CSV table of C-alpha atoms in Angstrom, one decimal:
chain,number,residue,atom,x,y,z
A,39,MET,CA,-2.9,-5.2,12.8
A,40,TYR,CA,-3.7,-4.7,9.1
A,41,MET,CA,-4.6,-6.8,6.3
A,42,LYS,CA,-4.2,-6.2,2.7
A,43,ILE,CA,-6.9,-7.6,0.0
A,44,GLU,CA,-5.5,-7.6,-3.5
A,45,PHE,CA,-8.2,-7.4,-6.0
A,46,TRP,CA,-7.4,-8.3,-9.7
A,47,SER,CA,-10.1,-7.4,-12.0
A,48,ASP,CA,-11.1,-6.3,-15.6
A,49,VAL,CA,-13.6,-3.9,-16.1
A,50,ILE,CA,-15.3,-6.1,-18.6
A,51,CYS,CA,-15.2,-9.1,-16.8
A,52,PRO,CA,-18.8,-10.0,-15.3
A,53,TYR,CA,-17.8,-12.0,-12.4
A,54,CYS,CA,-15.2,-9.2,-11.3
A,55,GLY,CA,-18.3,-6.7,-11.0
A,56,LEU,CA,-19.8,-9.0,-8.9
A,57,MET,CA,-17.3,-9.8,-6.7
A,58,GLU,CA,-16.2,-6.1,-6.3
A,59,HIS,CA,-20.2,-5.9,-4.8
A,60,ARG,CA,-19.3,-8.9,-2.8
A,61,LEU,CA,-16.2,-7.7,-1.3
A,62,LYS,CA,-17.9,-4.6,-0.4
A,63,ARG,CA,-20.8,-6.4,1.5
A,64,ALA,CA,-18.3,-9.1,3.0
A,65,LEU,CA,-16.5,-6.2,4.7
A,66,GLU,CA,-19.6,-4.5,5.9
A,67,ARG,CA,-20.1,-7.5,8.1
A,68,PHE,CA,-16.3,-7.9,9.2
A,69,PRO,CA,-15.8,-6.5,12.2
A,70,HIS,CA,-12.0,-5.5,11.2
A,71,ALA,CA,-13.0,-4.0,8.3
A,72,ALA,CA,-11.2,-0.6,9.4
A,73,HIS,CA,-7.9,-2.4,9.3
A,74,VAL,CA,-8.3,-3.7,5.8
A,75,ARG,CA,-7.1,-2.1,2.7
A,76,VAL,CA,-8.2,-3.2,-0.4
A,77,VAL,CA,-5.6,-2.7,-3.5
A,78,HIS,CA,-7.4,-2.8,-6.9
A,79,ARG,CA,-5.1,-4.3,-9.4
A,80,SER,CA,-5.5,-4.3,-13.3
A,81,ILE,CA,-5.7,-7.4,-15.5
A,82,GLN,CA,-6.7,-7.3,-19.1
A,83,LEU,CA,-8.8,-10.1,-20.8
A,84,HIS,CA,-9.3,-8.9,-24.0
A,85,PRO,CA,-6.1,-6.6,-24.9
A,86,ASP,CA,-6.6,-7.0,-28.6
A,87,LEU,CA,-10.2,-6.0,-29.4
A,88,PRO,CA,-10.8,-3.1,-31.5
A,89,ARG,CA,-11.2,0.4,-29.9
A,90,THR,CA,-14.9,0.2,-31.5
A,91,GLY,CA,-15.8,-2.8,-29.5
A,92,VAL,CA,-17.5,-6.0,-30.3
A,93,THR,CA,-20.7,-7.1,-29.0
A,94,GLN,CA,-20.6,-10.2,-26.3
A,95,ARG,CA,-22.1,-12.5,-28.9
A,96,ARG,CA,-19.6,-11.6,-31.5
A,97,LEU,CA,-17.0,-12.3,-28.9
A,98,PHE,CA,-18.4,-16.0,-28.2
A,99,ASP,CA,-18.0,-16.4,-32.2
A,100,LEU,CA,-14.4,-15.3,-32.0
A,101,ALA,CA,-13.7,-17.7,-29.4
A,102,GLY,CA,-15.3,-20.6,-31.0
A,103,MET,CA,-17.8,-20.8,-28.2
A,104,PRO,CA,-21.4,-22.0,-29.1
A,105,ARG,CA,-23.7,-18.7,-28.6
A,106,ALA,CA,-26.2,-20.9,-26.5
A,107,THR,CA,-23.5,-21.8,-24.4
A,108,GLY,CA,-22.0,-18.5,-23.6
A,109,GLU,CA,-25.5,-17.2,-23.1
A,110,ARG,CA,-26.5,-19.7,-20.6
A,111,THR,CA,-23.2,-18.8,-18.9
A,112,LEU,CA,-23.6,-15.0,-18.9
A,113,ARG,CA,-27.5,-15.3,-18.1
A,114,ALA,CA,-26.4,-17.0,-14.7
A,115,ILE,CA,-24.4,-14.4,-14.0
A,116,GLU,CA,-26.7,-11.7,-14.3
A,117,THR,CA,-29.3,-13.8,-12.6
A,118,ALA,CA,-26.9,-14.0,-9.7
A,119,ALA,CA,-26.0,-10.4,-9.8
A,120,HIS,CA,-29.7,-9.5,-9.8
A,121,ALA,CA,-30.5,-11.5,-7.0
A,122,GLU,CA,-28.0,-9.2,-5.2
A,123,GLY,CA,-29.7,-6.0,-6.2
A,124,LEU,CA,-27.3,-5.1,-9.1
A,125,THR,CA,-30.3,-4.5,-11.5
A,126,PRO,CA,-29.9,-4.4,-14.3
A,127,TYR,CA,-26.6,-6.2,-15.0
A,128,HIS,CA,-25.5,-6.2,-18.9
A,129,ALA,CA,-23.2,-9.4,-19.0
A,130,LEU,CA,-24.5,-10.3,-22.1
A,131,ASP,CA,-26.2,-7.6,-24.1
A,132,ARG,CA,-23.0,-5.1,-24.1
A,133,THR,CA,-20.2,-4.4,-26.2
A,134,LEU,CA,-16.6,-5.4,-25.2
A,135,GLY,CA,-13.0,-3.6,-25.9
A,136,PRO,CA,-9.5,-2.9,-24.8
A,137,THR,CA,-9.5,-1.6,-21.2
A,138,ASP,CA,-5.8,-0.6,-20.9
A,139,LEU,CA,-7.0,3.1,-21.1
A,140,ALA,CA,-9.7,2.2,-18.5
A,141,HIS,CA,-7.0,0.8,-16.3
A,142,GLN,CA,-4.9,3.7,-16.4
A,143,LEU,CA,-7.5,6.0,-15.8
A,144,LEU,CA,-8.5,3.9,-12.5
A,145,ALA,CA,-4.5,3.9,-11.4
A,146,TYR,CA,-4.9,7.7,-11.9
A,147,ALA,CA,-8.2,7.9,-9.6
A,148,THR,CA,-6.4,5.8,-6.8
A,149,GLU,CA,-3.3,7.9,-6.8
A,150,GLN,CA,-6.1,10.9,-6.2
A,151,GLY,CA,-7.2,8.7,-3.3
A,152,ARG,CA,-10.5,7.8,-5.4
A,153,GLY,CA,-9.7,4.4,-6.3
A,154,ASP,CA,-12.3,2.1,-4.5
A,155,GLU,CA,-15.0,4.7,-5.7
A,156,ALA,CA,-13.9,4.8,-9.1
A,157,TRP,CA,-13.6,0.9,-9.4
A,158,SER,CA,-17.4,0.9,-8.1
A,159,ALA,CA,-18.3,3.6,-10.6
A,160,ILE,CA,-16.7,1.7,-13.6
A,161,PHE,CA,-18.3,-1.5,-13.0
A,162,ARG,CA,-21.6,0.1,-12.5
A,163,ALA,CA,-21.0,2.1,-15.7
A,164,HIS,CA,-20.3,-0.9,-17.9
A,165,PHE,CA,-22.3,-3.4,-16.6
A,166,GLY,CA,-25.3,-1.2,-15.1
A,167,GLN,CA,-25.6,1.0,-18.3
A,168,ALA,CA,-24.0,-1.2,-20.8
A,169,ARG,CA,-21.2,1.9,-21.4
A,170,ASN,CA,-18.4,1.6,-23.7
A,171,LEU,CA,-15.0,2.8,-22.1
A,172,TRP,CA,-12.6,1.9,-24.6
A,173,THR,CA,-11.3,4.9,-26.2
A,174,ALA,CA,-9.8,8.1,-24.5
A,175,ASN,CA,-13.0,10.2,-24.8
A,176,GLU,CA,-15.1,7.6,-23.5
A,177,VAL,CA,-12.9,6.9,-20.4
A,178,LEU,CA,-12.2,10.7,-20.0
A,179,ASP,CA,-16.0,11.7,-20.1
A,180,PHE,CA,-16.5,8.9,-17.3
A,181,ALA,CA,-13.9,10.4,-15.5
A,182,ALA,CA,-15.3,13.9,-15.2
A,183,GLU,CA,-18.7,12.1,-14.4
A,184,ILE,CA,-17.2,10.9,-11.1
A,185,GLY,CA,-15.8,14.4,-10.2
A,186,LEU,CA,-12.0,13.9,-11.4
A,187,ASP,CA,-10.4,16.4,-13.1
A,188,ARG,CA,-10.7,15.7,-16.8
A,189,ALA,CA,-7.7,17.7,-17.9
A,190,GLU,CA,-5.3,16.0,-15.4
A,191,ALA,CA,-7.0,12.5,-16.2
A,192,GLU,CA,-6.1,13.6,-20.0
A,193,GLN,CA,-2.6,14.1,-19.2
A,194,ALA,CA,-2.4,10.9,-17.3
A,195,LEU,CA,-3.4,8.9,-20.3
A,196,ARG,CA,-1.3,10.7,-22.7
A,197,SER,CA,1.8,10.6,-20.5
A,198,ARG,CA,1.3,7.0,-19.8
A,199,ARG,CA,2.7,7.4,-16.7
A,200,PHE,CA,0.3,4.3,-15.4
A,201,LEU,CA,1.1,2.2,-18.1
A,202,ALA,CA,4.0,0.1,-16.7
A,203,GLN,CA,2.0,-0.5,-13.2
A,204,VAL,CA,-1.0,-1.4,-15.0
A,205,THR,CA,1.2,-3.9,-17.2
A,206,ASP,CA,3.1,-5.0,-13.7
A,207,ASP,CA,-0.1,-5.7,-12.4
A,208,GLN,CA,-1.1,-8.4,-15.0
A,209,ARG,CA,2.2,-10.0,-14.8
A,210,GLU,CA,2.0,-10.2,-11.1
A,211,ALA,CA,-1.1,-12.0,-11.1
A,212,GLU,CA,0.1,-14.3,-13.4
A,213,ARG,CA,3.2,-15.1,-11.3
A,214,LEU,CA,0.8,-15.9,-8.5
A,215,GLY,CA,-0.9,-18.5,-10.0
A,216,SER,CA,-4.0,-16.4,-11.8
A,217,ARG,CA,-5.6,-17.6,-14.8
A,218,GLY,CA,-8.1,-15.2,-15.2
A,219,ALA,CA,-10.2,-12.8,-13.3
A,220,PRO,CA,-11.3,-12.2,-10.5
A,221,PHE,CA,-8.4,-13.0,-8.8
A,222,LEU,CA,-8.2,-12.0,-4.5
A,223,VAL,CA,-5.3,-12.3,-2.9
A,224,LEU,CA,-5.2,-12.0,1.1
A,225,ASP,CA,-2.0,-10.4,2.6
A,226,ARG,CA,-0.1,-12.4,-0.3
A,227,THR,CA,-0.9,-15.4,1.6
A,228,TYR,CA,-4.3,-16.8,0.4
A,229,ALA,CA,-5.9,-16.6,-2.8
A,230,ILE,CA,-9.5,-16.8,-4.1
A,231,PRO,CA,-9.2,-17.5,-7.6
A,232,GLY,CA,-12.8,-16.9,-9.2
A,233,ALA,CA,-16.0,-16.0,-7.6
A,234,VAL,CA,-17.2,-17.1,-4.6
A,235,ASP,CA,-20.4,-16.0,-2.7
A,236,THR,CA,-20.4,-13.3,0.2
A,237,ASP,CA,-20.6,-15.8,2.7
A,238,ASP,CA,-17.7,-17.6,1.6
A,239,LEU,CA,-15.7,-14.4,1.0
A,240,LEU,CA,-16.2,-13.2,4.5
A,241,ALA,CA,-15.2,-17.0,5.8
A,242,ALA,CA,-12.2,-16.7,3.8
A,243,ILE,CA,-11.0,-13.1,5.1
A,244,THR,CA,-12.1,-14.0,8.5
A,245,ARG,CA,-9.7,-17.1,8.3
A,246,ALA,CA,-6.8,-15.3,7.1
A,247,TRP,CA,-7.2,-12.5,9.3
A,248,ARG,CA,-7.3,-15.1,12.5
A,249,GLU,CA,-4.5,-17.2,11.3
A,250,LYS,CA,-2.2,-13.9,10.6
A,251,ASN,CA,-3.2,-12.6,14.1
A,252,ALA,CA,-2.9,-15.8,15.8
A,253,ASP,CA,0.6,-17.0,14.2
A,254,PRO,CA,2.7,-13.9,13.0
A,255,VAL,CA,4.9,-14.7,9.6
A,256,PRO,CA,8.5,-15.2,11.4
A,257,LEU,CA,10.5,-12.7,9.3
A,258,THR,CA,14.1,-13.9,8.4
A,259,ALA,CA,16.4,-11.3,9.8
A,260,LEU,CA,18.8,-10.1,7.6
A,261,ALA,CA,21.4,-8.1,9.9
A,262,ASP,CA,22.2,-8.3,13.6
A,263,GLU,CA,19.9,-6.1,15.9
A,264,ASP,CA,22.5,-3.4,16.2
A,265,GLY,CA,22.6,0.6,15.8
A,266,ILE,CA,19.1,0.4,17.3
A,267,CYS,CA,17.1,3.1,19.6
A,268,ALA,CA,15.1,1.9,22.1
A,269,PRO,CA,13.3,3.7,25.2
A,270,ASP,CA,16.3,3.3,27.1
A,271,GLY,CA,18.5,4.7,24.6
A,272,CYS,CA,20.7,4.1,21.5
A,273,ALA,CA,23.1,1.1,21.0
A,274,VAL,CA,26.3,1.4,18.7
A,275,PRO,CA,27.2,-1.8,16.6
A,276,GLY,CA,29.8,-3.7,18.5
A,277,ASP,CA,29.1,-2.6,21.8
A,278,ALA,CA,28.4,-5.2,24.3
B,36,MET,CA,6.8,-7.3,-9.7
B,37,TYR,CA,6.5,-5.1,-6.8
B,38,MET,CA,8.8,-4.8,-3.5
B,39,LYS,CA,6.9,-3.2,-0.4
B,40,ILE,CA,9.6,-1.9,2.3
B,41,GLU,CA,8.2,-1.1,5.6
B,42,PHE,CA,10.4,1.5,7.6
B,43,TRP,CA,8.9,1.8,10.9
B,44,SER,CA,10.9,4.8,13.0
B,45,ASP,CA,10.6,7.7,15.3
B,46,VAL,CA,11.1,11.2,14.6
B,47,ILE,CA,13.5,11.6,17.5
B,48,CYS,CA,15.4,8.2,16.6
B,49,PRO,CA,18.8,9.2,15.5
B,50,TYR,CA,19.7,5.8,13.9
B,51,CYS,CA,16.2,6.2,12.2
B,52,GLY,CA,17.2,9.7,10.3
B,53,LEU,CA,20.6,8.1,9.1
B,54,MET,CA,18.8,4.7,7.9
B,55,GLU,CA,16.2,7.1,6.0
B,56,HIS,CA,19.2,8.6,4.4
B,57,ARG,CA,20.8,5.3,3.5
B,58,LEU,CA,17.5,3.8,2.0
B,59,LYS,CA,17.2,6.8,-0.2
B,60,ARG,CA,20.8,6.0,-1.3
B,61,ALA,CA,20.3,2.2,-1.4
B,62,LEU,CA,17.3,2.8,-3.8
B,63,GLU,CA,19.2,5.2,-6.2
B,64,ARG,CA,21.3,2.3,-6.8
B,65,PHE,CA,18.8,-0.5,-7.0
B,66,PRO,CA,18.1,-1.2,-10.6
B,67,HIS,CA,14.3,-2.0,-9.7
B,68,ALA,CA,13.7,0.8,-7.6
B,69,ALA,CA,10.8,2.2,-9.9
B,70,HIS,CA,8.9,-1.0,-8.6
B,71,VAL,CA,9.7,-0.6,-4.9
B,72,ARG,CA,7.1,1.3,-2.5
B,73,VAL,CA,8.5,2.3,0.7
B,74,VAL,CA,6.0,2.7,3.4
B,75,HIS,CA,6.8,4.9,6.4
B,76,ARG,CA,5.3,3.3,9.7
B,77,SER,CA,5.3,5.1,13.3
B,78,ILE,CA,7.3,4.1,16.3
B,79,GLN,CA,7.1,6.4,19.2
B,80,LEU,CA,10.4,5.8,21.8
B,81,HIS,CA,9.3,8.4,24.4
B,82,PRO,CA,5.6,9.1,24.4
B,83,ASP,CA,5.6,10.0,28.0
B,84,LEU,CA,8.2,12.8,27.5
B,85,PRO,CA,6.6,16.5,28.5
B,86,ARG,CA,5.5,18.6,25.5
B,87,THR,CA,8.0,21.3,26.5
B,88,GLY,CA,10.7,18.7,25.4
B,89,VAL,CA,13.8,17.3,27.4
B,90,THR,CA,17.4,17.8,26.7
B,91,GLN,CA,19.1,14.4,25.1
B,92,ARG,CA,21.5,14.7,27.9
B,93,ARG,CA,18.8,15.0,30.8
B,94,LEU,CA,17.4,12.2,28.9
B,95,PHE,CA,20.5,10.0,29.9
B,96,ASP,CA,20.2,10.9,33.4
B,97,LEU,CA,16.2,9.8,33.6
B,98,ALA,CA,17.3,6.4,31.7
B,99,GLY,CA,19.9,5.9,34.5
B,100,MET,CA,22.7,6.0,31.8
B,101,PRO,CA,26.1,7.6,32.6
B,102,ARG,CA,26.4,10.6,30.2
B,103,ALA,CA,29.9,9.8,29.1
B,104,THR,CA,28.6,6.4,27.9
B,105,GLY,CA,25.4,8.1,26.2
B,106,GLU,CA,27.7,11.1,24.4
B,107,ARG,CA,29.9,8.5,23.0
B,108,THR,CA,27.2,6.5,21.6
B,109,LEU,CA,25.5,9.5,20.1
B,110,ARG,CA,28.6,11.2,18.8
B,111,ALA,CA,29.4,8.0,16.8
B,112,ILE,CA,26.0,8.6,15.4
B,113,GLU,CA,27.1,11.9,14.4
B,114,THR,CA,30.0,11.1,12.8
B,115,ALA,CA,28.5,8.4,10.6
B,116,ALA,CA,26.1,11.1,9.5
B,117,HIS,CA,28.4,13.7,8.8
B,118,ALA,CA,30.7,11.2,6.7
B,119,GLU,CA,27.6,10.5,4.6
B,120,GLY,CA,26.9,14.2,3.9
B,121,LEU,CA,24.2,14.8,6.8
B,122,THR,CA,25.7,18.1,8.4
B,123,PRO,CA,25.3,19.0,10.8
B,124,TYR,CA,23.2,16.3,12.6
B,125,HIS,CA,22.3,16.9,16.2
B,126,ALA,CA,22.1,13.4,17.9
B,127,LEU,CA,23.1,14.8,21.2
B,128,ASP,CA,22.8,18.6,21.4
B,129,ARG,CA,18.9,18.6,21.1
B,130,THR,CA,15.5,18.4,22.9
B,131,LEU,CA,13.3,15.5,22.5
B,132,GLY,CA,9.5,15.1,23.1
B,133,PRO,CA,6.6,13.2,22.4
B,134,THR,CA,5.9,12.4,18.7
B,135,ASP,CA,2.4,11.8,18.7
B,136,LEU,CA,1.6,14.7,17.0
B,137,ALA,CA,4.2,14.6,14.4
B,138,HIS,CA,3.4,10.8,13.6
B,139,GLN,CA,-0.2,11.9,12.7
B,140,LEU,CA,1.0,14.9,10.7
B,141,LEU,CA,3.0,12.6,8.8
B,142,ALA,CA,0.1,9.9,8.2
B,143,TYR,CA,-1.9,12.9,6.9
B,144,ALA,CA,1.1,14.0,4.7
B,145,THR,CA,1.2,10.2,3.4
B,146,GLU,CA,-2.5,10.9,3.0
B,147,GLN,CA,-1.9,13.8,0.4
B,148,GLY,CA,1.0,11.6,-1.3
B,149,ARG,CA,3.5,13.8,0.6
B,150,GLY,CA,4.6,11.1,2.9
B,151,ASP,CA,8.4,10.2,1.6
B,152,GLU,CA,9.0,14.2,1.4
B,153,ALA,CA,7.5,14.7,4.8
B,154,TRP,CA,9.4,12.0,6.5
B,155,SER,CA,13.1,13.6,5.0
B,156,ALA,CA,11.9,16.8,5.7
B,157,ILE,CA,11.0,16.1,9.3
B,158,PHE,CA,14.5,14.1,10.0
B,159,ARG,CA,16.1,17.1,8.4
B,160,ALA,CA,14.3,19.7,10.8
B,161,HIS,CA,14.8,17.7,14.0
B,162,PHE,CA,18.5,16.6,13.4
B,163,GLY,CA,19.7,19.1,10.9
B,164,GLN,CA,18.2,22.1,12.8
B,165,ALA,CA,17.6,20.8,16.4
B,166,ARG,CA,14.1,21.7,15.9
B,167,ASN,CA,11.2,20.8,18.4
B,168,LEU,CA,8.3,19.1,17.2
B,169,TRP,CA,6.3,18.4,19.9
B,170,THR,CA,3.1,20.4,20.1
B,171,ALA,CA,0.5,21.0,17.6
B,172,ASN,CA,2.0,24.5,16.9
B,173,GLU,CA,5.5,23.4,16.5
B,174,VAL,CA,4.1,20.5,14.1
B,175,LEU,CA,1.6,22.7,12.0
B,176,ASP,CA,4.4,25.4,11.5
B,177,PHE,CA,6.3,22.3,10.2
B,178,ALA,CA,3.3,21.2,8.1
B,179,ALA,CA,3.1,25.0,6.4
B,180,GLU,CA,6.6,25.0,5.8
B,181,ILE,CA,6.7,22.1,3.5
B,182,GLY,CA,3.8,23.3,1.7
B,183,LEU,CA,1.1,21.5,3.5
B,184,ASP,CA,-2.2,23.2,4.2
B,185,ARG,CA,-1.8,24.1,7.8
B,186,ALA,CA,-5.9,24.4,8.5
B,187,GLU,CA,-6.2,21.2,6.9
B,188,ALA,CA,-3.5,19.5,9.0
B,189,GLU,CA,-4.7,21.2,12.2
B,190,GLN,CA,-7.8,19.5,11.4
B,191,ALA,CA,-6.3,16.2,10.7
B,192,LEU,CA,-4.8,16.6,14.1
B,193,ARG,CA,-7.5,17.8,16.1
B,194,SER,CA,-10.2,15.0,14.8
B,195,ARG,CA,-7.2,12.7,15.7
B,196,ARG,CA,-8.4,10.5,12.4
B,197,PHE,CA,-4.6,9.1,12.1
B,198,LEU,CA,-4.3,8.5,15.7
B,199,ALA,CA,-5.4,4.6,15.7
B,200,GLN,CA,-3.2,4.1,12.6
B,201,VAL,CA,-0.1,5.5,14.3
B,202,THR,CA,-0.9,3.4,17.7
B,203,ASP,CA,-1.7,0.3,15.1
B,204,ASP,CA,1.9,0.7,13.5
B,205,GLN,CA,3.4,0.4,16.9
B,206,ARG,CA,1.6,-2.6,17.5
B,207,GLU,CA,2.4,-4.1,14.5
B,208,ALA,CA,6.1,-3.5,14.6
B,209,GLU,CA,6.0,-5.5,18.4
B,210,ARG,CA,4.3,-8.1,17.0
B,211,LEU,CA,6.7,-8.8,14.1
B,212,GLY,CA,9.3,-8.5,16.7
B,213,SER,CA,10.8,-5.3,16.6
B,214,ARG,CA,12.6,-4.2,19.9
B,215,GLY,CA,13.2,-0.5,18.8
B,216,ALA,CA,13.7,1.5,15.9
B,217,PRO,CA,14.6,1.7,12.8
B,218,PHE,CA,13.0,-1.3,12.0
B,219,LEU,CA,12.9,-2.4,8.3
B,220,VAL,CA,10.8,-5.1,6.8
B,221,LEU,CA,10.8,-6.2,3.2
B,222,ASP,CA,7.8,-7.6,1.8
B,223,ARG,CA,7.1,-9.0,5.1
B,224,THR,CA,9.5,-11.7,4.7
B,225,TYR,CA,12.7,-10.3,5.6
B,226,ALA,CA,13.8,-7.9,8.7
B,227,ILE,CA,16.3,-5.6,9.0
B,228,PRO,CA,16.1,-4.6,13.0
B,229,GLY,CA,18.7,-1.5,13.4
B,230,ALA,CA,20.7,0.5,11.4
B,231,VAL,CA,22.9,-1.2,8.6
B,232,ASP,CA,25.0,0.8,6.1
B,233,THR,CA,23.9,1.3,2.6
B,234,ASP,CA,26.2,-1.4,1.1
B,235,ASP,CA,24.5,-3.8,3.5
B,236,LEU,CA,21.0,-2.4,3.0
B,237,LEU,CA,21.4,-2.6,-0.7
B,238,ALA,CA,22.6,-6.2,-0.6
B,239,ALA,CA,19.7,-7.0,1.6
B,240,ILE,CA,17.1,-5.3,-0.6
B,241,THR,CA,18.9,-7.1,-3.4
B,242,ARG,CA,18.6,-10.6,-1.9
B,243,ALA,CA,15.0,-10.0,-1.2
B,244,TRP,CA,14.0,-8.9,-4.6
B,245,ARG,CA,15.9,-12.1,-6.2
B,246,GLU,CA,14.5,-14.6,-3.7
B,247,LYS,CA,10.9,-13.2,-4.1
B,248,ASN,CA,10.9,-13.2,-8.1
B,249,ALA,CA,12.9,-16.5,-8.2
B,250,ASP,CA,10.9,-18.5,-6.2
B,251,PRO,CA,7.2,-17.0,-6.0
B,252,VAL,CA,5.6,-17.5,-2.5
B,253,PRO,CA,2.9,-20.3,-2.7
B,254,LEU,CA,-0.7,-19.0,-2.1
B,255,THR,CA,-2.9,-21.1,-0.3
B,256,ALA,CA,-6.1,-21.5,-2.2
B,257,LEU,CA,-9.3,-20.9,-0.3
B,258,ALA,CA,-11.7,-21.8,-2.7
B,259,ASP,CA,-12.0,-23.7,-6.2
B,260,GLU,CA,-11.1,-22.0,-9.2
B,261,ASP,CA,-14.6,-21.8,-10.3
B,262,GLY,CA,-16.6,-18.7,-11.5
B,263,ILE,CA,-13.6,-17.2,-13.3
B,264,CYS,CA,-13.4,-15.2,-16.4
B,265,ALA,CA,-10.4,-15.7,-18.9
B,266,PRO,CA,-9.6,-14.7,-22.3
B,267,ASP,CA,-11.6,-17.4,-23.9
B,268,GLY,CA,-14.9,-16.7,-21.9
B,269,CYS,CA,-16.1,-17.2,-18.4
B,270,ALA,CA,-16.9,-20.3,-16.6
B,271,VAL,CA,-19.6,-20.9,-14.2
B,272,PRO,CA,-19.3,-23.1,-11.2
B,273,GLY,CA,-20.1,-26.5,-11.4
B,274,ASP,CA,-19.7,-26.6,-15.1
B,275,ALA,CA,-17.5,-29.7,-16.3
């Protein structure tokens, strides 16, 4: 019995860093966590920002949002993050940029079996230290710091071999109904579109697990049960 | 857009080696193959055989199957395999054994990013060369031959860290309705229980792909769409 949790997020999305933390906490309390596989997927909220970055306050202006409104929202997220031990959590006093390279680096880290760790670390770097991770150099410095092979990571970015996957991730989220990040999908059956607290997240995971295991999804057979080997031998198609 | 093909099989199952070959051929002809992920899963058809192995003919006797019937079935599989380029294909003249260690080795290879290759190679070793792969030494010799680190692989077997996964795989197949191997599941929606030819397999994959992409599975939302960040900013739960 398995459960797959797909977690779409963006490096610069303050609710995403918070949900990543809550997902870890929820799984610590989930008795079947050893059978849960978390798959991180990519969403880019601001692909068109300049690589030099734009401050969050300037971004409010660009989005036509009154600074007071934007600040109130982000301070509320910071307060929630602090209450859960994420201190500091720079949702407001930071610079945002395009995350295409960061996502490709994270896909490379995942291929190396280090995805979970790399996602946690990149949220800590961005929200904990207000780090910029928009240029290849910034991303590769981060890669080296978390123990990835810098030359290999550079090759992964240069070859763009993870670009299609990163782009596909976003298209897939949209197809599944996402209108932003974070976006969690449990076993392709349940969606959690946006941040919820750890208790609610654990309740959702528990519900999805129970329903899955109580009532298996009936599969549609696309072929007869022929040409099959069982403990008592193999059967050839057409045999009675 | 992704598609996951789960392929349950056993190393000693002659239809499985054939289907592994056909799946590769079908994907070569499938235009979206780059977006298909094949996940190999484990089924053990004869976990109770002695590690020294038992010949296929002796196994007919043990199963109470007339040798002529069993031989006819397996010769038919060999003929099909030969016609598709798998020459030789020893479905009949071979020794079978318990595959728990082989499956754990394959799980280790998968963790190393070498799963696909290792599964192909183990079918070639068993059916192409009638190799025995039932003891730790036999399995580790095979591991070294395909370029895996023998000491690490030995540690993986000794620690049994893949044992639960191998056992879970089998339980999961049964839960999904499998009564033997091979058992293919497309995106947890369609089942192909048993061997089909490459054209039928490609048709099934194409159908599953089209239906998935034409008609996305509606997800059940387990939370309001609150606490979400979109390109125009983040929204706090409770905001209008």
